[in-house]
Coordinates of C-alpha atoms in Angstrom, one line a residue:
Chain A
M695 CA 209.4 108.3 52.6
E696 CA 206.0 106.7 52.4
V697 CA 207.5 103.3 51.6
L698 CA 209.7 103.6 54.6
I699 CA 206.9 104.4 56.9
L700 CA 204.8 101.5 55.5
A701 CA 207.5 98.9 55.6
L702 CA 208.9 99.9 58.9
S703 CA 205.6 100.2 60.8
F704 CA 204.4 96.9 59.3
V705 CA 207.5 94.9 60.2
I706 CA 207.6 96.3 63.7
L707 CA 203.9 95.6 64.4
L708 CA 204.2 92.1 63.0
A709 CA 207.3 91.4 64.9
I710 CA 206.0 92.4 68.3
G711 CA 202.9 90.2 67.7
V712 CA 200.1 92.6 66.8
P713 CA 197.4 90.6 64.9
I714 CA 198.3 90.6 61.2
A715 CA 194.9 92.1 60.1
Y716 CA 195.3 95.1 62.4
S717 CA 199.0 95.5 61.5
I718 CA 198.0 95.9 57.9
G719 CA 195.3 98.4 58.8
I720 CA 197.6 100.5 61.0
S721 CA 200.4 100.6 58.5
A722 CA 197.9 101.7 55.8
I723 CA 196.6 104.5 57.9
L724 CA 200.0 105.7 59.0
T725 CA 201.2 105.8 55.4
I726 CA 198.2 107.6 54.1
L727 CA 198.3 110.2 56.9
V728 CA 201.5 111.6 55.3
S729 CA 199.7 112.8 52.2
M730 CA 196.1 113.3 53.4
P731 CA 194.1 115.3 56.1
A732 CA 193.2 113.0 59.0
D733 CA 189.5 113.0 58.7
I734 CA 189.5 112.1 55.0
A735 CA 192.2 109.4 55.6
L736 CA 190.2 107.8 58.4
S737 CA 186.9 107.7 56.6
T738 CA 188.6 106.5 53.4
V739 CA 190.3 103.6 55.1
A740 CA 187.0 102.7 56.9
Q741 CA 185.2 102.9 53.5
R742 CA 187.7 100.6 51.8
M743 CA 187.3 98.1 54.5
G744 CA 183.5 98.1 54.1
T745 CA 183.4 98.1 50.3
G746 CA 186.2 95.6 50.2
L747 CA 183.9 93.0 51.8
D748 CA 180.8 94.0 49.8
S749 CA 181.6 91.6 47.0
F750 CA 179.7 88.7 45.4
P751 CA 182.8 86.5 44.7
L752 CA 183.8 86.8 48.3
L753 CA 180.6 85.1 49.4
A754 CA 182.1 81.8 48.2
I755 CA 184.7 81.9 51.1
P756 CA 182.3 81.5 54.1
F757 CA 180.3 78.9 52.1
F758 CA 183.3 76.7 51.3
I759 CA 184.4 77.1 54.9
L760 CA 181.0 76.1 56.1
A761 CA 180.9 73.1 53.7
G762 CA 184.3 72.0 55.1
Q763 CA 183.0 72.2 58.7
L764 CA 180.0 70.1 57.7
M765 CA 182.2 67.5 56.0
N766 CA 184.4 67.4 59.1
A767 CA 181.4 66.7 61.3
G768 CA 179.6 64.5 58.7
G769 CA 181.8 61.4 58.4
I770 CA 182.9 62.2 54.8
A771 CA 186.6 62.0 55.7
R772 CA 186.3 58.3 56.7
R773 CA 184.5 57.3 53.4
L774 CA 187.2 59.1 51.3
I775 CA 189.9 57.2 53.2
S776 CA 188.4 53.8 52.5
F777 CA 187.9 54.7 48.9
A778 CA 191.6 55.7 48.6
Q779 CA 192.5 52.4 50.3
T780 CA 190.9 50.4 47.6
L781 CA 192.5 52.4 44.9
I782 CA 196.1 52.3 46.1
G783 CA 196.2 49.9 49.0
W784 CA 198.6 47.6 47.2
L785 CA 201.6 50.0 47.1
P786 CA 204.5 49.7 49.5
G787 CA 203.9 52.0 52.3
A788 CA 200.2 51.9 51.4
L789 CA 198.9 53.8 54.4
A790 CA 201.1 56.8 53.6
H791 CA 199.9 56.8 50.0
I792 CA 196.3 56.5 51.2
N793 CA 196.8 59.4 53.5
I794 CA 198.1 61.5 50.6
L795 CA 195.4 60.5 48.2
A796 CA 192.7 61.1 50.8
N797 CA 194.1 64.5 51.6
M798 CA 194.1 65.4 47.9
L799 CA 190.4 64.4 47.7
F800 CA 189.3 65.9 51.0
G801 CA 191.4 69.1 50.4
A802 CA 189.8 69.3 47.0
I803 CA 186.3 69.1 48.3
S804 CA 186.8 71.3 51.4
G805 CA 189.4 73.7 50.0
S806 CA 191.2 73.9 53.3
A807 CA 194.6 72.4 54.1
V808 CA 194.1 72.7 57.9
A809 CA 190.8 70.9 57.7
A810 CA 192.3 68.1 55.6
A811 CA 195.3 67.8 57.9
S812 CA 193.1 67.4 61.0
A813 CA 190.2 65.3 59.4
I814 CA 192.3 62.9 57.4
G815 CA 195.4 62.9 59.6
G816 CA 193.3 62.4 62.7
A817 CA 191.3 59.6 61.2
M818 CA 194.4 57.7 59.9
H819 CA 196.9 58.3 62.6
Q820 CA 196.0 55.4 64.9
Q821 CA 195.9 52.9 62.0
M822 CA 199.3 54.0 60.8
V823 CA 200.9 53.7 64.2
D824 CA 199.3 50.2 64.7
D825 CA 200.8 49.1 61.5
G826 CA 204.3 50.1 62.5
Y827 CA 204.7 53.5 60.8
D828 CA 206.7 56.1 62.7
P829 CA 204.4 58.9 64.0
E830 CA 206.9 61.5 62.8
F831 CA 206.8 60.1 59.3
N832 CA 203.0 60.0 59.3
A833 CA 202.8 63.6 60.5
A834 CA 205.3 64.7 57.8
V835 CA 203.4 63.0 55.1
N836 CA 200.0 64.2 56.3
I837 CA 201.2 67.8 56.7
T838 CA 202.8 68.2 53.3
S839 CA 200.0 66.4 51.4
A840 CA 197.3 68.4 53.1
T841 CA 198.4 71.4 51.2
T842 CA 197.6 69.9 47.8
G843 CA 194.0 70.7 48.5
M844 CA 194.9 74.4 48.3
I845 CA 196.0 73.9 44.7
I846 CA 193.4 71.3 43.6
P847 CA 190.1 73.1 43.1
P848 CA 187.9 74.3 44.6
S849 CA 190.1 76.4 46.8
N850 CA 189.4 79.4 48.9
I851 CA 192.9 80.9 48.5
M852 CA 192.3 81.1 44.7
I853 CA 189.3 83.2 45.4
V854 CA 191.4 85.5 47.6
Y855 CA 194.0 85.7 44.9
S856 CA 191.4 86.5 42.2
L857 CA 190.2 89.3 44.4
S858 CA 193.5 90.8 45.2
S859 CA 194.7 90.5 41.5
G860 CA 191.8 92.6 40.5
G861 CA 189.6 90.0 39.0
V862 CA 191.4 87.1 37.4
S863 CA 188.8 84.5 36.5
I864 CA 188.1 82.2 39.5
G865 CA 187.0 79.4 37.2
A866 CA 190.3 79.6 35.2
L867 CA 192.4 79.6 38.4
F868 CA 190.4 76.5 39.7
V869 CA 191.0 74.5 36.5
A870 CA 194.7 75.6 36.3
G871 CA 195.3 74.1 39.7
Y872 CA 194.5 70.5 38.7
I873 CA 197.7 69.4 36.9
P874 CA 200.2 71.1 39.3
G875 CA 198.2 69.9 42.3
V876 CA 198.0 66.3 41.2
L877 CA 201.7 66.4 40.2
L878 CA 202.6 67.6 43.7
G879 CA 200.5 64.8 45.2
L880 CA 202.3 62.2 43.0
A881 CA 205.7 63.6 43.9
L882 CA 204.9 63.4 47.6
M883 CA 203.8 59.8 47.1
L884 CA 207.0 58.9 45.3
V885 CA 209.2 60.4 48.1
A886 CA 207.1 58.9 50.8
G887 CA 207.3 55.5 49.1
V888 CA 211.1 55.7 48.8
M889 CA 211.4 56.8 52.5
Y890 CA 209.2 54.0 53.6
V891 CA 211.1 51.3 51.7
R892 CA 214.5 52.5 52.8
K893 CA 213.4 52.7 56.4
K894 CA 211.9 49.2 56.3
H895 CA 215.2 47.7 54.9
K896 CA 217.2 49.4 57.6
L897 CA 215.0 48.3 60.5
N898 CA 213.9 45.0 59.0
S899 CA 211.6 44.6 62.0
V900 CA 208.8 46.8 60.9
K901 CA 205.6 44.9 60.8
T902 CA 204.2 44.4 57.4
T903 CA 201.2 46.5 56.4
R904 CA 197.7 45.3 57.1
D905 CA 196.6 42.3 55.1
L906 CA 196.2 43.7 51.7
P907 CA 193.0 43.0 49.8
A908 CA 195.1 41.9 46.8
R909 CA 195.9 38.7 48.7
S910 CA 192.3 37.7 49.0
S911 CA 190.4 36.5 46.0
F912 CA 189.9 38.9 43.2
I913 CA 186.2 38.9 43.4
A914 CA 186.1 39.7 47.1
H915 CA 188.6 42.5 46.5
F916 CA 186.5 43.9 43.8
A917 CA 183.4 43.7 45.9
T918 CA 184.9 45.6 48.8
G919 CA 186.4 48.1 46.4
F920 CA 183.0 48.6 44.8
K921 CA 181.4 49.1 48.1
A922 CA 183.9 51.7 49.2
F923 CA 183.5 53.4 45.9
L924 CA 179.7 53.6 46.3
A925 CA 180.1 54.9 49.9
A926 CA 182.5 57.7 48.6
L927 CA 180.5 58.4 45.5
P928 CA 178.1 61.0 47.0
S929 CA 181.2 62.9 48.3
L930 CA 183.0 62.6 45.0
F931 CA 179.9 63.6 43.1
L932 CA 180.0 67.0 44.8
L933 CA 183.4 67.7 43.1
F934 CA 181.8 66.9 39.8
I935 CA 178.9 69.3 40.5
I936 CA 181.0 72.1 41.6
I937 CA 183.8 72.0 39.1
G938 CA 181.5 70.8 36.2
G939 CA 179.1 73.7 37.0
I940 CA 181.8 76.3 37.1
I941 CA 183.6 75.1 34.0
S942 CA 180.4 74.8 31.9
G943 CA 179.2 78.2 33.2
V944 CA 176.0 76.8 34.7
F945 CA 176.9 78.6 37.9
T946 CA 179.4 80.9 39.4
A947 CA 181.9 79.9 42.1
T948 CA 179.7 81.6 44.8
E949 CA 176.6 79.7 43.7
A950 CA 178.7 76.5 43.5
S951 CA 179.8 77.1 47.1
A952 CA 176.2 77.5 48.3
I953 CA 175.2 74.3 46.5
S954 CA 178.1 72.6 48.2
V955 CA 176.8 73.7 51.6
I956 CA 173.3 72.4 51.0
Y957 CA 174.6 69.2 49.5
T958 CA 177.0 68.4 52.3
L959 CA 174.3 69.3 54.8
L960 CA 171.9 66.8 53.2
L961 CA 174.7 64.2 53.0
A962 CA 175.6 64.7 56.7
F963 CA 172.0 64.3 57.7
M964 CA 171.6 61.3 55.5
Y965 CA 174.6 59.6 57.1
G966 CA 173.0 60.4 60.4
E967 CA 176.3 62.0 61.7
I968 CA 174.8 65.4 62.4
K969 CA 171.7 66.6 64.2
V970 CA 169.7 69.9 63.7
S971 CA 170.8 70.8 67.2
D972 CA 174.5 70.6 66.1
L973 CA 173.9 73.3 63.4
P974 CA 174.4 76.4 65.5
E975 CA 177.8 75.3 66.6
V976 CA 178.8 74.3 63.1
L977 CA 177.6 77.8 61.9
L978 CA 179.5 79.6 64.7
N979 CA 182.7 77.7 63.9
A980 CA 182.4 78.7 60.3
V981 CA 181.8 82.3 61.3
K982 CA 184.9 82.3 63.4
T983 CA 187.2 81.0 60.6
T984 CA 185.4 83.2 58.1
S985 CA 185.7 86.5 60.0
I986 CA 189.4 86.0 60.6
V987 CA 189.9 85.7 56.8
L988 CA 187.4 88.5 56.1
I989 CA 189.0 91.1 58.4
L990 CA 192.3 90.3 56.7
I991 CA 190.7 90.9 53.4
A992 CA 189.1 94.1 54.6
T993 CA 192.3 95.7 55.9
S994 CA 194.2 94.4 52.9
M995 CA 191.7 96.2 50.6
A996 CA 192.5 99.4 52.5
M997 CA 196.2 98.7 52.2
S998 CA 196.1 97.9 48.4
W999 CA 194.3 101.2 47.9
V1000 CA 197.1 103.0 49.9
L1001 CA 199.7 101.1 47.8
A1002 CA 198.1 102.2 44.6
F1003 CA 197.7 105.8 45.8
E1004 CA 201.4 106.0 46.7
N1005 CA 202.5 104.3 43.5
I1006 CA 204.3 101.7 45.5
P1007 CA 203.7 98.7 43.1
Q1008 CA 205.2 100.7 40.3
N1009 CA 208.2 101.6 42.4
V1010 CA 208.8 98.0 43.5
S1011 CA 208.3 96.9 39.9
A1012 CA 210.9 99.4 38.7
A1013 CA 213.3 98.4 41.4
L1014 CA 213.0 94.7 40.6
L1015 CA 213.3 95.3 36.9
S1016 CA 216.4 97.3 37.4
I1017 CA 218.0 94.3 38.9
S1018 CA 217.2 92.2 35.8
D1019 CA 214.6 92.1 33.1
N1020 CA 215.1 88.4 32.7
K1021 CA 211.9 86.4 33.5
V1022 CA 213.8 83.5 34.9
I1023 CA 215.7 85.6 37.4
I1024 CA 212.8 87.7 38.5
L1025 CA 210.7 84.6 39.1
I1026 CA 213.5 83.1 41.2
I1027 CA 213.8 86.3 43.2
I1028 CA 210.0 86.4 43.8
N1029 CA 209.9 82.7 44.7
L1030 CA 212.7 83.2 47.2
V1031 CA 211.0 86.3 48.8
L1032 CA 207.7 84.3 49.0
L1033 CA 209.4 81.3 50.6
V1034 CA 210.8 83.6 53.3
V1035 CA 207.5 85.3 53.7
G1036 CA 205.8 81.9 54.0
F1037 CA 208.1 81.0 57.0
F1038 CA 206.5 83.8 59.0
M1039 CA 203.1 84.5 57.5
D1040 CA 200.0 82.5 56.9
M1041 CA 198.9 82.1 53.3
T1042 CA 195.9 84.4 53.1
P1043 CA 197.6 87.6 54.4
A1044 CA 200.7 86.8 52.2
V1045 CA 198.6 86.5 49.1
L1046 CA 196.7 89.6 49.9
I1047 CA 199.8 91.7 50.6
F1048 CA 202.1 90.5 47.8
T1049 CA 199.8 89.9 44.9
P1050 CA 199.3 93.6 44.2
I1051 CA 203.0 94.2 44.5
F1052 CA 204.4 91.3 42.5
L1053 CA 201.7 90.7 39.9
P1054 CA 202.4 93.9 37.9
V1055 CA 206.1 93.0 37.7
V1056 CA 205.6 89.5 36.3
Q1057 CA 202.8 90.6 34.0
E1058 CA 205.2 93.1 32.5
L1059 CA 207.5 90.2 31.7
G1060 CA 204.6 88.3 30.1
V1061 CA 203.7 85.9 32.9
D1062 CA 200.0 85.0 32.8
P1063 CA 198.2 86.1 36.0
V1064 CA 196.5 82.7 36.2
H1065 CA 199.9 81.0 36.1
F1066 CA 201.3 83.4 38.7
G1067 CA 198.4 82.6 41.0
I1068 CA 199.3 78.9 40.9
I1069 CA 203.0 79.7 41.5
M1070 CA 202.2 81.9 44.5
V1071 CA 199.8 79.5 46.2
M1072 CA 202.1 76.5 45.6
N1073 CA 205.1 78.5 47.0
L1074 CA 203.2 79.6 50.1
C1075 CA 202.0 76.0 50.6
I1076 CA 205.6 75.2 51.7
G1077 CA 205.4 77.9 54.3
L1078 CA 202.3 76.4 55.8
C1079 CA 204.4 73.3 56.7
T1080 CA 207.5 75.2 58.1
P1081 CA 208.2 76.6 61.5
P1082 CA 208.1 79.1 63.1
V1083 CA 204.6 79.9 61.7
G1084 CA 202.9 77.1 59.8
S1085 CA 199.2 76.4 60.5
V1086 CA 199.2 73.0 58.8
L1087 CA 202.4 72.0 60.6
F1088 CA 200.9 72.8 64.0
V1089 CA 197.6 71.0 63.3
G1090 CA 199.4 68.0 61.8
A1091 CA 201.8 67.7 64.7
A1092 CA 198.9 68.0 67.1
V1093 CA 196.8 65.2 65.6
A1094 CA 199.8 62.9 65.4
N1095 CA 200.8 63.9 68.9
V1096 CA 204.5 64.5 68.1
S1097 CA 206.6 67.5 68.8
I1098 CA 207.4 69.8 65.9
S1099 CA 211.2 69.4 66.2
R1100 CA 210.9 65.7 65.6
I1101 CA 208.9 66.2 62.4
I1102 CA 211.7 68.3 60.8
R1103 CA 213.9 65.4 59.8
P1104 CA 211.3 63.3 57.9
I1105 CA 209.7 66.3 56.4
L1106 CA 212.9 67.6 54.7
P1107 CA 212.8 65.1 51.8
L1108 CA 209.2 66.0 51.2
F1109 CA 210.1 69.7 51.1
V1110 CA 212.6 68.9 48.4
A1111 CA 209.8 67.3 46.4
M1112 CA 207.6 70.4 47.0
V1113 CA 210.4 72.8 45.9
I1114 CA 211.1 70.7 42.7
I1115 CA 207.4 70.7 41.8
L1116 CA 207.3 74.5 42.5
M1117 CA 210.2 75.0 40.1
I1118 CA 208.6 72.9 37.4
T1119 CA 205.3 74.7 37.8
T1120 CA 207.1 78.1 37.7
Y1121 CA 209.1 77.4 34.5
L1122 CA 206.5 75.3 32.6
P1123 CA 203.5 77.6 32.4
E1124 CA 201.8 75.0 30.2
L1125 CA 201.3 72.8 33.2
S1126 CA 198.9 75.4 34.6
L1127 CA 197.6 77.0 31.5
W1128 CA 197.0 74.1 29.1
L1129 CA 193.8 72.8 30.8
P1130 CA 192.1 76.2 31.2
G1131 CA 193.2 77.1 27.7
K1132 CA 191.7 73.9 26.3
L1133 CA 188.4 74.8 28.0
G1134 CA 188.5 78.3 26.6
M1135 CA 188.8 79.9 30.0
L1136 CA 191.8 82.1 29.4
K1137 CA 191.4 85.5 27.9
Chain B
M287 CA 179.5 91.8 80.9
K288 CA 181.9 90.2 78.5
K289 CA 179.9 86.9 78.7
Y290 CA 176.6 88.7 77.7
L291 CA 178.3 90.4 74.8
D292 CA 179.8 87.2 73.6
K293 CA 176.5 85.4 73.7
T294 CA 174.6 88.2 72.0
L295 CA 177.2 88.4 69.2
E296 CA 177.1 84.6 68.8
Y297 CA 173.4 84.6 68.3
V298 CA 173.5 87.5 65.8
L299 CA 176.4 85.9 63.9
I300 CA 174.8 82.5 63.7
I301 CA 171.5 84.0 62.5
F302 CA 173.3 86.2 59.9
M303 CA 175.3 83.2 58.6
A304 CA 172.1 81.1 58.3
L305 CA 170.3 83.9 56.5
M306 CA 173.2 84.3 54.1
V307 CA 173.1 80.7 53.2
I308 CA 169.3 80.8 52.7
N309 CA 169.6 83.9 50.6
I310 CA 172.1 82.5 48.1
T311 CA 170.4 79.2 48.0
W312 CA 167.2 81.0 47.0
Q313 CA 169.1 83.0 44.4
V314 CA 170.4 79.9 42.7
L315 CA 167.0 78.3 42.9
S316 CA 165.3 81.4 41.6
R317 CA 167.6 81.5 38.6
F318 CA 166.7 78.0 37.6
L319 CA 163.0 78.6 38.3
A320 CA 163.1 81.7 36.1
Q321 CA 164.8 79.7 33.4
W322 CA 162.1 77.1 33.5
E323 CA 159.6 80.0 33.6
V324 CA 158.1 79.0 36.9
I325 CA 158.7 82.5 38.2
D326 CA 159.2 85.8 36.3
A327 CA 162.8 86.8 37.1
A328 CA 165.8 85.6 39.1
S329 CA 166.1 87.3 42.5
S330 CA 168.6 90.1 42.5
A331 CA 167.6 91.3 45.9
S332 CA 168.8 88.2 47.6
E333 CA 172.4 88.7 46.2
E334 CA 172.4 92.3 47.6
L335 CA 171.1 91.1 51.0
A336 CA 173.7 88.3 51.1
R337 CA 176.5 90.8 50.5
F338 CA 175.1 93.0 53.2
F339 CA 175.2 90.0 55.7
L340 CA 178.8 89.3 54.5
V341 CA 180.0 92.7 55.5
W342 CA 178.3 92.5 58.9
I343 CA 179.6 89.0 59.5
G344 CA 183.1 89.9 58.6
L345 CA 183.3 93.0 60.8
L346 CA 181.2 91.8 63.8
G347 CA 182.9 88.4 63.6
A348 CA 186.3 90.1 63.7
A349 CA 185.3 92.0 66.8
Y350 CA 184.1 88.7 68.3
A351 CA 187.4 87.0 67.4
T352 CA 189.3 89.8 69.1
G353 CA 187.5 88.9 72.3
K354 CA 188.5 85.3 71.9
N355 CA 192.1 86.2 70.9
M356 CA 191.8 84.2 67.8
H357 CA 193.3 86.5 65.2
L358 CA 196.3 85.4 63.2
A359 CA 199.5 86.9 64.6
I360 CA 203.2 86.2 64.6
D361 CA 203.6 85.3 68.3
L362 CA 207.2 84.4 68.3
L363 CA 208.3 87.3 70.4
P364 CA 205.5 87.2 73.0
N365 CA 206.0 83.5 73.4
S366 CA 209.8 83.8 73.9
L367 CA 209.3 86.2 76.8
S368 CA 208.2 85.4 80.3
G369 CA 207.0 87.1 83.4
Q370 CA 206.7 90.9 83.6
R371 CA 208.1 91.5 80.2
K372 CA 205.6 89.2 78.5
K373 CA 202.8 90.9 80.4
N374 CA 204.0 94.3 79.3
L375 CA 204.3 93.3 75.7
N376 CA 200.8 91.7 75.7
M377 CA 199.4 94.9 77.2
I378 CA 201.1 97.0 74.4
I379 CA 199.7 94.7 71.7
H380 CA 196.1 95.0 73.1
A381 CA 196.6 98.8 73.5
I382 CA 197.6 99.1 69.8
V383 CA 194.5 97.1 68.7
F384 CA 192.4 99.3 71.0
L385 CA 193.8 102.5 69.4
F386 CA 193.2 101.2 65.9
A387 CA 189.7 100.1 66.7
L388 CA 188.8 103.5 68.4
V389 CA 190.5 105.9 65.9
V390 CA 190.2 104.2 62.5
L391 CA 187.2 101.8 62.8
T392 CA 185.0 103.8 65.2
L393 CA 185.9 107.4 64.4
G394 CA 186.6 106.8 60.7
G395 CA 183.5 104.6 60.5
I396 CA 181.3 107.3 62.1
F397 CA 182.6 109.9 59.6
L398 CA 181.9 107.5 56.8
T399 CA 178.4 106.4 58.0
K400 CA 177.4 110.0 58.5
L401 CA 178.7 111.0 55.1
T402 CA 176.8 108.2 53.3
F403 CA 173.6 109.0 55.2
D404 CA 174.0 112.8 54.3
L405 CA 174.6 111.9 50.6
K406 CA 171.5 109.6 50.7
Q407 CA 173.4 106.9 48.9
T408 CA 171.3 103.8 48.5
S409 CA 171.8 100.3 47.2
P410 CA 170.9 99.6 43.6
V411 CA 168.2 97.0 44.0
L412 CA 166.6 97.4 47.4
F413 CA 167.2 101.2 47.7
M414 CA 168.4 100.6 51.2
P415 CA 170.5 103.4 52.5
L416 CA 174.2 102.4 52.3
G417 CA 174.7 103.9 55.7
Y418 CA 173.2 100.7 57.2
L419 CA 176.0 98.7 55.4
Y420 CA 178.8 101.0 56.5
M421 CA 177.4 101.2 60.1
A422 CA 179.0 97.8 60.6
V423 CA 182.5 99.5 60.7
P424 CA 182.0 101.8 63.7
I425 CA 179.9 99.2 65.6
S426 CA 182.6 96.6 65.0
G427 CA 185.1 99.3 66.1
L428 CA 183.4 99.9 69.4
I429 CA 183.1 96.2 70.2
T430 CA 186.7 95.6 69.3
A431 CA 187.8 98.5 71.4
F432 CA 185.8 97.1 74.3
Y433 CA 187.3 93.6 74.0
S434 CA 190.9 94.9 73.5
L435 CA 190.5 97.0 76.6
W436 CA 189.2 93.9 78.4
N437 CA 192.1 91.9 77.1
M438 CA 194.5 94.6 78.3
F439 CA 193.2 94.4 81.9
E440 CA 193.3 90.6 81.8
A441 CA 196.9 90.7 80.6
K442 CA 197.7 93.1 83.4
N443 CA 196.0 91.0 86.2
N444 CA 197.3 87.7 85.0

């Protein structure tokens, strides 16, 4: 009965277009009203929302968002792009690879796929079109590769997962994302390279890419490369501070995020791309993004309390395990459910809602919660790039100025790569767990 | 009226965000300073204050975002409709948000705030009454209710 009220009210509210955060809150209160007097139910839901936000690890989210905004305004994207160019500018379809690598770096620093898609995609689009790349192809590459930043640390969504899983180590999750995230980036490069070469053979009229540095003298190439590296070094050094600090235990994720804000602020001032008078606007933009995430977390905290109170995770777990107690099959079912969820829902609410439901099931089957976090995030990354609801898809299409329907064709092969990497990540737990295990971060 | 509320909220939110950054920066700094024995102990008050600002930013910011219609929603159905039916659906959506804000956030929040003040619950470090923390819920509820009502009339008149 309670499950029915919850599921039905939630689906109806979502379908008619009520904001997701409020849909979660309303379903929670409707469900709990069945088994509790109204005044207690109301004040408990209100309390869970308040205490849900009163958390030290959560503080990292606004700070990483703020740091991302500062990077966007501070000319860091451009420096990362020229660094990526010197690294892999010699590959066929160089600009596509540069786009992917720059997205991996920028996404890694900022922790936001949307920010990466708009900053890197926006900065690279014109150059790619000038060099004869199809705008649809550019957009597809940019969109899919922007999501790698969610998996490569630091990543806000991992903090959200840690919170909704009841305290899986953020440090371990961060480190676990490295290998799968880099693997995803490499797979996208491979597919993009093949697509580029095939297209070029077919048309045979595509202009060659920009004069590659490899053709000039080695010393000149080395000099430009070194200059680009030096320009990108301060941005890359930030990664080193954050991740090094978290791994070595010098500071927590929250402290690292605050350092990241101060550091990017100084960097942006140093580059002279930001003025003190710009700061209120940057802060306000960060507040907007932050509060949209925070209110989702607040109502989800109320919801997860209701779920626990009504024993719903146990019921779902029992139902799933009655279908099969084979780890491989259960993981396939969960992956399929999450893929469908990802079509319709943004990543943060999906993680908040489905972690408390699915995590107990897979834990019972011996899946490590750190590994499951990586699976879940990587799965939902695909949903970020698919219609009807895909925030990265929308941003990527907007910066490339192409319609979404025209992106679908070039993006399909890239999806195949994403799904294959997702499967590999799902069934090879070592990919995620080896690195944090080596560093002694797993319990 | 809405403009003034927008502006006020913006100022408050920007100041809270800035204070939160300063707080945590100070906390990190104080931890190192304590390690190097420049000061006696790392600041624990700053962490508590930063969490306090976080709750307020989350809830007030969410109310502000309601005014700007910025919350994440699945808008396939509203976008597929047109004319009067779209108008009606949008009014229903805003009405639902209004009810949630009024009943759960405002009413539930008032119960909660009153209860924590009556029980004299305080925070562990600063001994600040927790009622000031929870007060963010009903205040956010009232502002959200105002904005969603405003949105409803805008949807009607559009």
